[in-house]
JSON list of C-alpha atoms in Angstrom, two decimals:
[
{"chain": "V", "resi": 1, "resn": "UNK", "atom": "CA", "xyz": [-4.12, -13.31, -7.79]},
{"chain": "V", "resi": 2, "resn": "UNK", "atom": "CA", "xyz": [-6.99, -10.46, -9.22]},
{"chain": "V", "resi": 3, "resn": "UNK", "atom": "CA", "xyz": [-8.88, -7.80, -7.65]},
{"chain": "V", "resi": 4, "resn": "UNK", "atom": "CA", "xyz": [-12.35, -7.29, -8.44]},
{"chain": "V", "resi": 5, "resn": "UNK", "atom": "CA", "xyz": [-14.28, -3.85, -8.08]},
{"chain": "V", "resi": 6, "resn": "UNK", "atom": "CA", "xyz": [-18.10, -3.23, -8.93]},
{"chain": "V", "resi": 7, "resn": "UNK", "atom": "CA", "xyz": [-18.29, -0.26, -6.96]},
{"chain": "V", "resi": 8, "resn": "UNK", "atom": "CA", "xyz": [-16.41, 2.17, -8.95]},
{"chain": "V", "resi": 9, "resn": "UNK", "atom": "CA", "xyz": [-12.86, 4.28, -7.40]},
{"chain": "V", "resi": 10, "resn": "UNK", "atom": "CA", "xyz": [-13.37, 5.38, -3.86]},
{"chain": "V", "resi": 11, "resn": "UNK", "atom": "CA", "xyz": [-12.26, 8.51, -2.35]},
{"chain": "V", "resi": 12, "resn": "UNK", "atom": "CA", "xyz": [-8.38, 9.10, -1.54]},
{"chain": "V", "resi": 13, "resn": "UNK", "atom": "CA", "xyz": [-7.95, 8.54, 2.25]},
{"chain": "V", "resi": 14, "resn": "UNK", "atom": "CA", "xyz": [-4.73, 10.74, 2.15]},
{"chain": "V", "resi": 15, "resn": "UNK", "atom": "CA", "xyz": [-6.40, 13.49, 4.34]},
{"chain": "V", "resi": 16, "resn": "UNK", "atom": "CA", "xyz": [-7.33, 10.68, 6.92]},
{"chain": "V", "resi": 17, "resn": "UNK", "atom": "CA", "xyz": [-3.71, 9.29, 6.89]},
{"chain": "V", "resi": 18, "resn": "UNK", "atom": "CA", "xyz": [-2.30, 12.43, 7.79]},
{"chain": "V", "resi": 19, "resn": "UNK", "atom": "CA", "xyz": [-5.21, 13.16, 10.55]},
{"chain": "V", "resi": 20, "resn": "UNK", "atom": "CA", "xyz": [-4.13, 9.75, 12.36]},
{"chain": "V", "resi": 21, "resn": "UNK", "atom": "CA", "xyz": [-0.24, 10.56, 12.28]},
{"chain": "V", "resi": 22, "resn": "UNK", "atom": "CA", "xyz": [-0.63, 13.97, 13.14]},
{"chain": "V", "resi": 23, "resn": "UNK", "atom": "CA", "xyz": [-2.68, 12.96, 16.21]},
{"chain": "V", "resi": 24, "resn": "UNK", "atom": "CA", "xyz": [-0.02, 10.22, 16.81]},
{"chain": "V", "resi": 25, "resn": "UNK", "atom": "CA", "xyz": [2.79, 12.50, 16.77]},
{"chain": "V", "resi": 26, "resn": "UNK", "atom": "CA", "xyz": [0.54, 15.16, 18.98]},
{"chain": "V", "resi": 27, "resn": "UNK", "atom": "CA", "xyz": [-0.50, 12.63, 21.94]},
{"chain": "V", "resi": 28, "resn": "UNK", "atom": "CA", "xyz": [3.06, 11.18, 21.62]},
{"chain": "V", "resi": 29, "resn": "UNK", "atom": "CA", "xyz": [4.91, 14.57, 22.18]},
{"chain": "V", "resi": 30, "resn": "UNK", "atom": "CA", "xyz": [2.23, 15.47, 25.09]},
{"chain": "V", "resi": 31, "resn": "UNK", "atom": "CA", "xyz": [2.75, 12.38, 27.11]},
{"chain": "V", "resi": 32, "resn": "UNK", "atom": "CA", "xyz": [6.78, 12.94, 26.22]},
{"chain": "V", "resi": 33, "resn": "UNK", "atom": "CA", "xyz": [6.44, 16.69, 27.85]},
{"chain": "V", "resi": 34, "resn": "UNK", "atom": "CA", "xyz": [4.24, 15.15, 30.95]},
{"chain": "V", "resi": 35, "resn": "UNK", "atom": "CA", "xyz": [6.48, 12.77, 31.42]},
{"chain": "V", "resi": 36, "resn": "UNK", "atom": "CA", "xyz": [9.49, 15.04, 31.56]},
{"chain": "V", "resi": 37, "resn": "UNK", "atom": "CA", "xyz": [7.63, 17.27, 33.76]},
{"chain": "V", "resi": 38, "resn": "UNK", "atom": "CA", "xyz": [6.08, 14.97, 36.27]},
{"chain": "V", "resi": 39, "resn": "UNK", "atom": "CA", "xyz": [8.97, 12.13, 36.38]},
{"chain": "V", "resi": 40, "resn": "UNK", "atom": "CA", "xyz": [12.73, 12.17, 37.14]},
{"chain": "V", "resi": 41, "resn": "UNK", "atom": "CA", "xyz": [15.23, 9.85, 35.37]},
{"chain": "V", "resi": 42, "resn": "UNK", "atom": "CA", "xyz": [14.63, 6.36, 36.62]},
{"chain": "V", "resi": 43, "resn": "UNK", "atom": "CA", "xyz": [11.29, 7.50, 38.74]},
{"chain": "V", "resi": 44, "resn": "UNK", "atom": "CA", "xyz": [9.08, 4.59, 38.57]},
{"chain": "V", "resi": 45, "resn": "UNK", "atom": "CA", "xyz": [5.47, 5.47, 39.45]},
{"chain": "V", "resi": 46, "resn": "UNK", "atom": "CA", "xyz": [3.19, 2.30, 39.78]},
{"chain": "V", "resi": 47, "resn": "UNK", "atom": "CA", "xyz": [-0.08, 3.29, 37.65]},
{"chain": "V", "resi": 48, "resn": "UNK", "atom": "CA", "xyz": [-1.68, -0.12, 38.18]},
{"chain": "V", "resi": 49, "resn": "UNK", "atom": "CA", "xyz": [0.08, -1.97, 40.63]},
{"chain": "V", "resi": 50, "resn": "UNK", "atom": "CA", "xyz": [3.14, -3.73, 39.18]},
{"chain": "V", "resi": 51, "resn": "UNK", "atom": "CA", "xyz": [1.19, -4.50, 35.72]},
{"chain": "V", "resi": 52, "resn": "UNK", "atom": "CA", "xyz": [1.81, -0.33, 34.41]},
{"chain": "V", "resi": 53, "resn": "UNK", "atom": "CA", "xyz": [4.41, 1.48, 35.41]},
{"chain": "V", "resi": 54, "resn": "UNK", "atom": "CA", "xyz": [5.75, 4.97, 34.32]},
{"chain": "V", "resi": 55, "resn": "UNK", "atom": "CA", "xyz": [9.53, 5.10, 34.27]},
{"chain": "V", "resi": 56, "resn": "UNK", "atom": "CA", "xyz": [11.51, 7.75, 32.84]},
{"chain": "V", "resi": 57, "resn": "UNK", "atom": "CA", "xyz": [14.15, 6.60, 30.54]},
{"chain": "V", "resi": 58, "resn": "UNK", "atom": "CA", "xyz": [16.28, 8.29, 27.68]},
{"chain": "V", "resi": 59, "resn": "UNK", "atom": "CA", "xyz": [16.75, 5.80, 24.37]},
{"chain": "V", "resi": 60, "resn": "UNK", "atom": "CA", "xyz": [19.79, 6.59, 22.06]},
{"chain": "V", "resi": 61, "resn": "UNK", "atom": "CA", "xyz": [19.40, 3.26, 20.21]},
{"chain": "V", "resi": 62, "resn": "UNK", "atom": "CA", "xyz": [16.49, 1.43, 18.66]},
{"chain": "V", "resi": 63, "resn": "UNK", "atom": "CA", "xyz": [13.89, -0.98, 20.01]},
{"chain": "V", "resi": 64, "resn": "UNK", "atom": "CA", "xyz": [15.47, -2.55, 23.25]},
{"chain": "V", "resi": 65, "resn": "UNK", "atom": "CA", "xyz": [18.14, -0.24, 23.22]},
{"chain": "V", "resi": 66, "resn": "UNK", "atom": "CA", "xyz": [20.45, -2.02, 20.90]},
{"chain": "V", "resi": 67, "resn": "UNK", "atom": "CA", "xyz": [22.78, -0.42, 18.67]},
{"chain": "V", "resi": 68, "resn": "UNK", "atom": "CA", "xyz": [23.06, 2.99, 20.75]},
{"chain": "V", "resi": 69, "resn": "UNK", "atom": "CA", "xyz": [25.94, 4.24, 18.99]},
{"chain": "V", "resi": 70, "resn": "UNK", "atom": "CA", "xyz": [24.48, 4.45, 15.69]},
{"chain": "V", "resi": 71, "resn": "UNK", "atom": "CA", "xyz": [21.16, 6.84, 16.58]},
{"chain": "V", "resi": 72, "resn": "UNK", "atom": "CA", "xyz": [22.06, 8.59, 13.21]},
{"chain": "V", "resi": 73, "resn": "UNK", "atom": "CA", "xyz": [21.64, 5.91, 11.19]},
{"chain": "V", "resi": 74, "resn": "UNK", "atom": "CA", "xyz": [18.61, 4.96, 13.35]},
{"chain": "V", "resi": 75, "resn": "UNK", "atom": "CA", "xyz": [17.41, 8.53, 12.34]},
{"chain": "V", "resi": 76, "resn": "UNK", "atom": "CA", "xyz": [18.03, 8.19, 8.63]},
{"chain": "V", "resi": 77, "resn": "UNK", "atom": "CA", "xyz": [16.07, 4.90, 8.45]},
{"chain": "V", "resi": 78, "resn": "UNK", "atom": "CA", "xyz": [13.22, 6.54, 10.51]},
{"chain": "V", "resi": 79, "resn": "UNK", "atom": "CA", "xyz": [13.33, 9.19, 8.11]},
{"chain": "V", "resi": 80, "resn": "UNK", "atom": "CA", "xyz": [13.25, 7.20, 5.06]},
{"chain": "V", "resi": 81, "resn": "UNK", "atom": "CA", "xyz": [9.99, 5.35, 6.32]},
{"chain": "V", "resi": 82, "resn": "UNK", "atom": "CA", "xyz": [7.97, 8.27, 7.09]},
{"chain": "V", "resi": 83, "resn": "UNK", "atom": "CA", "xyz": [8.63, 9.85, 3.52]},
{"chain": "V", "resi": 84, "resn": "UNK", "atom": "CA", "xyz": [8.28, 6.59, 2.26]},
{"chain": "V", "resi": 85, "resn": "UNK", "atom": "CA", "xyz": [4.65, 6.06, 3.92]},
{"chain": "V", "resi": 86, "resn": "UNK", "atom": "CA", "xyz": [3.78, 9.41, 2.70]},
{"chain": "V", "resi": 87, "resn": "UNK", "atom": "CA", "xyz": [4.38, 8.36, -0.85]},
{"chain": "V", "resi": 88, "resn": "UNK", "atom": "CA", "xyz": [2.74, 5.02, -0.67]},
{"chain": "V", "resi": 89, "resn": "UNK", "atom": "CA", "xyz": [-0.25, 6.84, 1.02]},
{"chain": "V", "resi": 90, "resn": "UNK", "atom": "CA", "xyz": [-0.80, 9.00, -2.04]},
{"chain": "V", "resi": 91, "resn": "UNK", "atom": "CA", "xyz": [-2.80, 5.62, -3.36]},
{"chain": "V", "resi": 92, "resn": "UNK", "atom": "CA", "xyz": [-4.71, 4.43, -0.24]},
{"chain": "V", "resi": 93, "resn": "UNK", "atom": "CA", "xyz": [-8.26, 4.27, -0.55]},
{"chain": "V", "resi": 94, "resn": "UNK", "atom": "CA", "xyz": [-8.84, 2.10, 2.05]},
{"chain": "V", "resi": 95, "resn": "UNK", "atom": "CA", "xyz": [-10.06, 3.51, 5.34]},
{"chain": "V", "resi": 96, "resn": "UNK", "atom": "CA", "xyz": [-8.01, 0.74, 7.14]},
{"chain": "V", "resi": 97, "resn": "UNK", "atom": "CA", "xyz": [-4.99, 1.22, 5.21]},
{"chain": "V", "resi": 98, "resn": "UNK", "atom": "CA", "xyz": [-5.24, 5.12, 6.12]},
{"chain": "V", "resi": 99, "resn": "UNK", "atom": "CA", "xyz": [-5.43, 4.33, 9.78]},
{"chain": "V", "resi": 100, "resn": "UNK", "atom": "CA", "xyz": [-2.90, 1.77, 9.68]},
{"chain": "V", "resi": 101, "resn": "UNK", "atom": "CA", "xyz": [-0.43, 3.83, 7.67]},
{"chain": "V", "resi": 102, "resn": "UNK", "atom": "CA", "xyz": [-1.04, 6.82, 9.79]},
{"chain": "V", "resi": 103, "resn": "UNK", "atom": "CA", "xyz": [-0.30, 5.11, 13.25]},
{"chain": "V", "resi": 104, "resn": "UNK", "atom": "CA", "xyz": [3.00, 4.03, 11.69]},
{"chain": "V", "resi": 105, "resn": "UNK", "atom": "CA", "xyz": [3.98, 7.47, 9.94]},
{"chain": "V", "resi": 106, "resn": "UNK", "atom": "CA", "xyz": [2.67, 9.19, 13.31]},
{"chain": "V", "resi": 107, "resn": "UNK", "atom": "CA", "xyz": [4.62, 6.67, 15.66]},
{"chain": "V", "resi": 108, "resn": "UNK", "atom": "CA", "xyz": [7.93, 7.31, 13.30]},
{"chain": "V", "resi": 109, "resn": "UNK", "atom": "CA", "xyz": [7.41, 10.52, 13.44]},
{"chain": "V", "resi": 110, "resn": "UNK", "atom": "CA", "xyz": [6.58, 10.88, 16.70]},
{"chain": "V", "resi": 111, "resn": "UNK", "atom": "CA", "xyz": [10.14, 9.57, 17.96]},
{"chain": "V", "resi": 112, "resn": "UNK", "atom": "CA", "xyz": [12.09, 11.29, 14.88]},
{"chain": "V", "resi": 113, "resn": "UNK", "atom": "CA", "xyz": [10.83, 14.71, 16.62]},
{"chain": "V", "resi": 114, "resn": "UNK", "atom": "CA", "xyz": [12.93, 13.20, 19.78]},
{"chain": "V", "resi": 115, "resn": "UNK", "atom": "CA", "xyz": [16.29, 12.12, 17.26]},
{"chain": "V", "resi": 116, "resn": "UNK", "atom": "CA", "xyz": [15.99, 15.43, 15.64]},
{"chain": "V", "resi": 117, "resn": "UNK", "atom": "CA", "xyz": [15.52, 17.79, 18.55]},
{"chain": "V", "resi": 118, "resn": "UNK", "atom": "CA", "xyz": [16.48, 16.29, 22.08]},
{"chain": "V", "resi": 119, "resn": "UNK", "atom": "CA", "xyz": [19.96, 16.12, 23.39]},
{"chain": "V", "resi": 120, "resn": "UNK", "atom": "CA", "xyz": [22.83, 15.36, 22.94]},
{"chain": "V", "resi": 121, "resn": "UNK", "atom": "CA", "xyz": [22.75, 16.49, 19.56]},
{"chain": "V", "resi": 122, "resn": "UNK", "atom": "CA", "xyz": [20.45, 16.72, 16.34]},
{"chain": "V", "resi": 123, "resn": "UNK", "atom": "CA", "xyz": [20.22, 13.55, 14.57]},
{"chain": "V", "resi": 124, "resn": "UNK", "atom": "CA", "xyz": [21.61, 12.13, 17.33]},
{"chain": "V", "resi": 125, "resn": "UNK", "atom": "CA", "xyz": [18.84, 12.73, 20.23]},
{"chain": "V", "resi": 126, "resn": "UNK", "atom": "CA", "xyz": [17.24, 10.24, 22.75]},
{"chain": "V", "resi": 127, "resn": "UNK", "atom": "CA", "xyz": [14.01, 8.87, 22.55]},
{"chain": "V", "resi": 128, "resn": "UNK", "atom": "CA", "xyz": [11.82, 9.48, 25.64]},
{"chain": "V", "resi": 129, "resn": "UNK", "atom": "CA", "xyz": [10.55, 6.16, 26.87]},
{"chain": "V", "resi": 130, "resn": "UNK", "atom": "CA", "xyz": [8.03, 6.42, 29.60]},
{"chain": "V", "resi": 131, "resn": "UNK", "atom": "CA", "xyz": [5.79, 3.29, 30.19]},
{"chain": "V", "resi": 132, "resn": "UNK", "atom": "CA", "xyz": [6.96, -0.05, 31.57]},
{"chain": "V", "resi": 133, "resn": "UNK", "atom": "CA", "xyz": [5.09, -3.33, 31.60]},
{"chain": "V", "resi": 134, "resn": "UNK", "atom": "CA", "xyz": [6.59, -6.42, 33.50]},
{"chain": "V", "resi": 135, "resn": "UNK", "atom": "CA", "xyz": [9.52, -8.51, 31.49]},
{"chain": "V", "resi": 136, "resn": "UNK", "atom": "CA", "xyz": [8.94, -5.90, 28.61]},
{"chain": "V", "resi": 137, "resn": "UNK", "atom": "CA", "xyz": [11.51, -2.72, 27.99]},
{"chain": "V", "resi": 138, "resn": "UNK", "atom": "CA", "xyz": [10.40, 0.95, 28.31]},
{"chain": "V", "resi": 139, "resn": "UNK", "atom": "CA", "xyz": [8.52, 2.04, 25.24]},
{"chain": "V", "resi": 140, "resn": "UNK", "atom": "CA", "xyz": [6.41, 5.38, 24.60]},
{"chain": "V", "resi": 141, "resn": "UNK", "atom": "CA", "xyz": [2.74, 5.99, 22.58]},
{"chain": "V", "resi": 142, "resn": "UNK", "atom": "CA", "xyz": [5.09, 6.31, 19.46]},
{"chain": "V", "resi": 143, "resn": "UNK", "atom": "CA", "xyz": [6.33, 2.99, 19.76]},
{"chain": "V", "resi": 144, "resn": "UNK", "atom": "CA", "xyz": [2.86, 1.79, 20.31]},
{"chain": "V", "resi": 145, "resn": "UNK", "atom": "CA", "xyz": [1.81, 3.13, 17.35]},
{"chain": "V", "resi": 146, "resn": "UNK", "atom": "CA", "xyz": [4.40, 1.56, 15.25]},
{"chain": "V", "resi": 147, "resn": "UNK", "atom": "CA", "xyz": [3.26, -1.82, 16.87]},
{"chain": "V", "resi": 148, "resn": "UNK", "atom": "CA", "xyz": [-0.24, -1.57, 15.98]},
{"chain": "V", "resi": 149, "resn": "UNK", "atom": "CA", "xyz": [0.26, -0.45, 12.91]},
{"chain": "V", "resi": 150, "resn": "UNK", "atom": "CA", "xyz": [2.84, -3.43, 12.15]},
{"chain": "V", "resi": 151, "resn": "UNK", "atom": "CA", "xyz": [0.16, -5.87, 13.49]},
{"chain": "V", "resi": 152, "resn": "UNK", "atom": "CA", "xyz": [-3.02, -4.13, 11.53]},
{"chain": "V", "resi": 153, "resn": "UNK", "atom": "CA", "xyz": [-0.40, -4.28, 8.36]},
{"chain": "V", "resi": 154, "resn": "UNK", "atom": "CA", "xyz": [-0.22, -8.23, 9.02]},
{"chain": "V", "resi": 155, "resn": "UNK", "atom": "CA", "xyz": [-4.29, -8.52, 9.43]},
{"chain": "V", "resi": 156, "resn": "UNK", "atom": "CA", "xyz": [-5.04, -6.58, 6.50]},
{"chain": "V", "resi": 157, "resn": "UNK", "atom": "CA", "xyz": [-2.46, -8.43, 4.34]},
{"chain": "V", "resi": 158, "resn": "UNK", "atom": "CA", "xyz": [-3.91, -11.95, 5.53]},
{"chain": "V", "resi": 159, "resn": "UNK", "atom": "CA", "xyz": [-7.33, -10.51, 4.46]},
{"chain": "V", "resi": 160, "resn": "UNK", "atom": "CA", "xyz": [-5.96, -9.54, 0.93]},
{"chain": "V", "resi": 161, "resn": "UNK", "atom": "CA", "xyz": [-7.08, -6.12, 1.71]},
{"chain": "V", "resi": 162, "resn": "UNK", "atom": "CA", "xyz": [-5.39, -3.82, -1.18]},
{"chain": "V", "resi": 163, "resn": "UNK", "atom": "CA", "xyz": [-4.61, -0.22, -0.46]},
{"chain": "V", "resi": 164, "resn": "UNK", "atom": "CA", "xyz": [-7.21, 0.82, -2.95]},
{"chain": "V", "resi": 165, "resn": "UNK", "atom": "CA", "xyz": [-9.33, -1.02, -0.85]},
{"chain": "V", "resi": 166, "resn": "UNK", "atom": "CA", "xyz": [-10.29, -4.03, -3.06]},
{"chain": "V", "resi": 167, "resn": "UNK", "atom": "CA", "xyz": [-10.06, -7.61, -1.96]},
{"chain": "V", "resi": 168, "resn": "UNK", "atom": "CA", "xyz": [-7.53, -9.86, -3.53]},
{"chain": "V", "resi": 169, "resn": "UNK", "atom": "CA", "xyz": [-9.29, -12.84, -4.83]},
{"chain": "V", "resi": 170, "resn": "UNK", "atom": "CA", "xyz": [-7.40, -16.40, -5.05]},
{"chain": "V", "resi": 171, "resn": "UNK", "atom": "CA", "xyz": [-7.88, -17.26, -8.60]},
{"chain": "V", "resi": 172, "resn": "UNK", "atom": "CA", "xyz": [-7.53, -20.99, -7.26]},
{"chain": "V", "resi": 173, "resn": "UNK", "atom": "CA", "xyz": [-10.18, -20.40, -4.53]},
{"chain": "V", "resi": 174, "resn": "UNK", "atom": "CA", "xyz": [-12.95, -17.68, -5.56]},
{"chain": "V", "resi": 175, "resn": "UNK", "atom": "CA", "xyz": [-12.25, -17.59, -9.44]},
{"chain": "V", "resi": 176, "resn": "UNK", "atom": "CA", "xyz": [-15.11, -17.74, -12.12]},
{"chain": "V", "resi": 177, "resn": "UNK", "atom": "CA", "xyz": [-15.75, -21.58, -11.97]},
{"chain": "V", "resi": 178, "resn": "UNK", "atom": "CA", "xyz": [-16.11, -21.43, -8.40]},
{"chain": "V", "resi": 179, "resn": "UNK", "atom": "CA", "xyz": [-19.79, -20.61, -8.46]},
{"chain": "V", "resi": 180, "resn": "UNK", "atom": "CA", "xyz": [-19.05, -17.12, -6.37]},
{"chain": "V", "resi": 181, "resn": "UNK", "atom": "CA", "xyz": [-21.30, -14.17, -6.78]},
{"chain": "V", "resi": 182, "resn": "UNK", "atom": "CA", "xyz": [-19.15, -11.69, -8.21]},
{"chain": "V", "resi": 183, "resn": "UNK", "atom": "CA", "xyz": [-20.86, -9.04, -6.23]},
{"chain": "V", "resi": 184, "resn": "UNK", "atom": "CA", "xyz": [-19.55, -10.35, -3.15]},
{"chain": "V", "resi": 185, "resn": "UNK", "atom": "CA", "xyz": [-15.72, -10.76, -4.50]},
{"chain": "V", "resi": 186, "resn": "UNK", "atom": "CA", "xyz": [-15.48, -6.84, -5.20]},
{"chain": "V", "resi": 187, "resn": "UNK", "atom": "CA", "xyz": [-16.15, -5.57, -1.83]},
{"chain": "V", "resi": 188, "resn": "UNK", "atom": "CA", "xyz": [-14.36, -3.22, -0.24]},
{"chain": "V", "resi": 189, "resn": "UNK", "atom": "CA", "xyz": [-13.54, -2.11, 3.74]}
]
């Protein structure tokens, strides 16, 4: 695969990535505090009938409450993920990748705040979850950000959009002998 770029160097999108991450963290923490202030543990409040409920639970494990005895491991892994995204984000010049990585970084960091600062102890804190859908584990805004970010990673990868905003061109499909206009190959997203 090759990339084609006729438009020059795009600006870095790191400030956007950080803004998205900080917004995700802020919204996550705000909604968790609202849940803690307005719900009792295990209490379930209908928001949209039985489709959407708020139910306050504390999760010391990973997704779907797996690994509840290994909270410190998930804390270390999530910390490494946030650091890796922060480092990788320095290369981002694509608006879509900045949004995507910002959501993932903010979601991971939002749950890390719980792990670091909530009871029972630092690095072992329980994550506050409160959003409940039918046939699905209770989750929070941070979890939603991570999932939406992961879906966007898949979409951007399938579309061939690189971190720098160039589009990967498969030489077998869009190479020089295909007759395609080089101007369209270097489009940026």
